[in-house]
Amino acid sequence: KSHLQAHNSTTSYGRTELSSSKKLWIRQRSFSEMEVEQAQLEDDEEQVEIDIVDEASLLSLSMKPDRNMALLDDYEMEELGHTPNTHHRSGYVAVVGMPNVGKSTLSNQMIGQKISIVTDKPQTTRHRILGICSSPEYQMILYDTPGVIEKKMHRLDTMMMKNVRDAAINADCVVILVDACKTPTNIEEVLKEGLGDLEKKPPMLLVMNKKDLIKPGEIAKKLEWYEKFTDVDEVIPVSAKYGHGIEDVKEWILSKLPFGPPYYPKDIVSEHPERFFVSEIVREKIFMQYRNEVPYACQVNVLSYKTRPAAKDFIQVEVVVDKNSQKIILIGKEGKALKTLATAARLDIEDFLQKKVFLEVEVKVKENWRQDEGLLKYYGYGGQIRAM
Ligand SMILES: Nc1nc2c(ncn2[C@@H]2O[C@H](COP(=O)(O)OP(=O)(O)OP(=O)(O)O)[C@@H](O)[C@H]2O)c(=O)[nH]1
């Protein structure tokens, strides 16, 4: 038997191990009772394991799997009802663009599920969110790259930049997002940051987002400008927020993807563990509730996530900040601010997971975490995320 170890299961989420590449990923699967018990036992030992975890158990989000080492073997295909189809297309799509242009909104619309956080503050997407958009005929693996950053203030920013580059190198095509409200400018800078000095550029689509905010005449003029002064293969105006033009974007991407079997089972929407979404939701709420530099100084870690068949899931989260003054702000008078944050986050997490949870949020000070390369890697900024 090949790459996947099959689990027989009945409820909730499970893990599948790719024994050949030692990759762990989550998919909608279920556990037998014995597995639930075992998972609970493992959970109790989790804290210890985190410290000794080796490189092999990290998910590499930028790695494009080799087709020959297909993730799905014949057994899986059969189980998922996927019959070999020579017209099936699949591939990797890098979404690049300046901060706040709507990359997360576009990805979420394409996948039809809220998977990356959307706020009106720039640079909130730190990790690359890998969303998977599937239909019986295709599978698009979307890289929602972090916002391209101009000022390199922290080591964190440099590591984010590297992630952006890796994303484009692996892509079968690139979607460059620009804000339709802004005066057209050369996209060379964004491209250079995104693609680096690639010899052979993948097919490129320029998506002019937020078209709902400008007049039709202006759209036409800007569209013409981009067609004339950039070397992208096509320009499509869309309104990601209102879902206009999304199908056209999908159609263009589809035409650029190579023929081939799916990389992942069709029921997967993302390669990230659920706990990653939990921390992203908490981060989103921090951005919504606090001002100035506070949200940018926060790192959210999920310390423990226990699934309990007979009770609410128990989730323990820590928010790491640079300074004590930030901690005081986060907690607020008599802990009121933190309570508001935790409630808002819990409601959204419950909505996302479709079940009730118990959420515990704690604030910790770790001076200068944003300059500490070791800590940053540990938090997953090296283009990898810890699989737990
Ligand atoms: N009017 C309008 N607003 C939009 C549209 N698409 C996105 N927005 C808004 O623009 C803001 C930024 O959207 P995001 O999707 O977070 O942008 P992003 O490019 O992922 O941002 P970073 O994480 O900073 O890279 C949010 O307030 C969105 O609601 C659109 O089509 N029309």
PDB file of C-alpha atoms and ligand atoms in Angstrom, residues 97-108 116-126 144-148 177 179 181 208-213 238-244, ligand 1:
ATOM      1  CA  GLY A  97      -0.432  42.186  -4.203  1.00  0.00           C
ATOM      2  CA  MET A  98       0.081  45.170  -1.944  1.00  0.00           C
ATOM      3  CA  PRO A  99      -1.427  45.074   1.539  1.00  0.00           C
ATOM      4  CA  ASN A 100      -5.146  45.664   1.780  1.00  0.00           C
ATOM      5  CA  VAL A 101      -6.007  45.134  -1.901  1.00  0.00           C
ATOM      6  CA  GLY A 102      -8.410  42.317  -1.049  1.00  0.00           C
ATOM      7  CA  LYS A 103      -6.409  39.113  -1.434  1.00  0.00           C
ATOM      8  CA  SER A 104      -8.060  37.415   1.518  1.00  0.00           C
ATOM      9  CA  THR A 105     -11.512  38.524   0.399  1.00  0.00           C
ATOM     10  CA  LEU A 106     -10.910  37.146  -3.097  1.00  0.00           C
ATOM     11  CA  SER A 107      -9.556  33.816  -1.835  1.00  0.00           C
ATOM     12  CA  ASN A 108     -12.437  33.417   0.563  1.00  0.00           C
ATOM     13  CA  SER A 116      -8.425  33.867   6.177  1.00  0.00           C
ATOM     14  CA  ILE A 117      -8.964  36.886   8.326  1.00  0.00           C
ATOM     15  CA  VAL A 118     -10.289  40.058   6.730  1.00  0.00           C
ATOM     16  CA  THR A 119      -9.977  43.399   8.458  1.00  0.00           C
ATOM     17  CA  ASP A 120      -9.646  46.973   7.233  1.00  0.00           C
ATOM     18  CA  LYS A 121      -6.143  47.225   8.695  1.00  0.00           C
ATOM     19  CA  PRO A 122      -3.240  46.515   6.347  1.00  0.00           C
ATOM     20  CA  GLN A 123      -0.779  43.649   6.755  1.00  0.00           C
ATOM     21  CA  THR A 124      -2.922  41.391   8.846  1.00  0.00           C
ATOM     22  CA  THR A 125      -2.214  38.272   6.832  1.00  0.00           C
ATOM     23  CA  ARG A 126       1.032  36.977   8.212  1.00  0.00           C
ATOM     24  CA  ASP A 144      -2.918  33.726  -0.107  1.00  0.00           C
ATOM     25  CA  THR A 145       0.456  35.422   0.292  1.00  0.00           C
ATOM     26  CA  PRO A 146       1.213  37.903   3.071  1.00  0.00           C
ATOM     27  CA  GLY A 147       0.950  41.561   2.120  1.00  0.00           C
ATOM     28  CA  VAL A 148       4.069  42.884   0.433  1.00  0.00           C
ATOM     29  CA  LEU A 177      -4.329  41.967  -7.262  1.00  0.00           C
ATOM     30  CA  ASP A 179      -6.915  48.284  -6.018  1.00  0.00           C
ATOM     31  CA  CYS A 181      -9.486  53.026  -6.769  1.00  0.00           C
ATOM     32  CA  MET A 208      -8.512  44.949 -10.580  1.00  0.00           C
ATOM     33  CA  ASN A 209     -10.426  44.652  -7.332  1.00  0.00           C
ATOM     34  CA  LYS A 210     -12.971  46.946  -5.646  1.00  0.00           C
ATOM     35  CA  LYS A 211     -14.543  47.955  -8.966  1.00  0.00           C
ATOM     36  CA  ASP A 212     -17.729  48.671  -7.025  1.00  0.00           C
ATOM     37  CA  LEU A 213     -16.040  51.821  -5.705  1.00  0.00           C
ATOM     38  CA  VAL A 238     -13.844  42.350 -10.044  1.00  0.00           C
ATOM     39  CA  SER A 239     -15.527  43.183  -6.796  1.00  0.00           C
ATOM     40  CA  ALA A 240     -14.359  40.466  -4.446  1.00  0.00           C
ATOM     41  CA  LYS A 241     -16.472  41.822  -1.614  1.00  0.00           C
ATOM     42  CA  TYR A 242     -19.702  41.491  -3.579  1.00  0.00           C
ATOM     43  CA  GLY A 243     -18.655  38.399  -5.537  1.00  0.00           C
ATOM     44  CA  HIS A 244     -18.676  40.038  -8.967  1.00  0.00           C
TER      45      HIS A 244
HETATM   46  N1  LIG B   1     -15.551  48.012  -1.540  1.00  0.00           N
HETATM   47  C1  LIG B   1     -14.827  46.904  -1.571  1.00  0.00           C
HETATM   48  N2  LIG B   1     -14.031  46.575  -0.524  1.00  0.00           N
HETATM   49  C2  LIG B   1     -13.305  45.444  -0.609  1.00  0.00           C
HETATM   50  C3  LIG B   1     -13.342  44.593  -1.740  1.00  0.00           C
HETATM   51  N3  LIG B   1     -12.509  43.563  -1.522  1.00  0.00           N
HETATM   52  C4  LIG B   1     -11.968  43.740  -0.302  1.00  0.00           C
HETATM   53  N4  LIG B   1     -12.442  44.876   0.255  1.00  0.00           N
HETATM   54  C5  LIG B   1     -12.106  45.413   1.586  1.00  0.00           C
HETATM   55  O1  LIG B   1     -10.724  45.758   1.618  1.00  0.00           O
HETATM   56  C6  LIG B   1     -10.178  45.499   2.911  1.00  0.00           C
HETATM   57  C7  LIG B   1      -8.959  44.611   2.792  1.00  0.00           C
HETATM   58  O2  LIG B   1      -9.318  43.328   2.334  1.00  0.00           O
HETATM   59  P1  LIG B   1      -8.426  42.036   2.590  1.00  0.00           P
HETATM   60  O3  LIG B   1      -9.056  40.932   1.823  1.00  0.00           O
HETATM   61  O4  LIG B   1      -8.150  41.878   4.017  1.00  0.00           O
HETATM   62  O5  LIG B   1      -7.051  42.493   1.891  1.00  0.00           O
HETATM   63  P2  LIG B   1      -5.656  41.733   1.809  1.00  0.00           P
HETATM   64  O6  LIG B   1      -5.059  42.096   0.496  1.00  0.00           O
HETATM   65  O7  LIG B   1      -5.829  40.292   2.087  1.00  0.00           O
HETATM   66  O8  LIG B   1      -4.852  42.448   2.955  1.00  0.00           O
HETATM   67  P3  LIG B   1      -3.471  42.038   3.657  1.00  0.00           P
HETATM   68  O9  LIG B   1      -3.801  40.976   4.622  1.00  0.00           O
HETATM   69  O10 LIG B   1      -3.050  43.300   4.312  1.00  0.00           O
HETATM   70  O11 LIG B   1      -2.537  41.596   2.586  1.00  0.00           O
HETATM   71  C8  LIG B   1     -11.321  44.894   3.729  1.00  0.00           C
HETATM   72  O12 LIG B   1     -11.908  45.920   4.489  1.00  0.00           O
HETATM   73  C9  LIG B   1     -12.287  44.371   2.677  1.00  0.00           C
HETATM   74  O13 LIG B   1     -13.628  44.325   3.106  1.00  0.00           O
HETATM   75  C10 LIG B   1     -14.216  44.962  -2.839  1.00  0.00           C
HETATM   76  O14 LIG B   1     -14.329  44.306  -3.854  1.00  0.00           O
HETATM   77  N5  LIG B   1     -14.915  46.130  -2.681  1.00  0.00           N
END
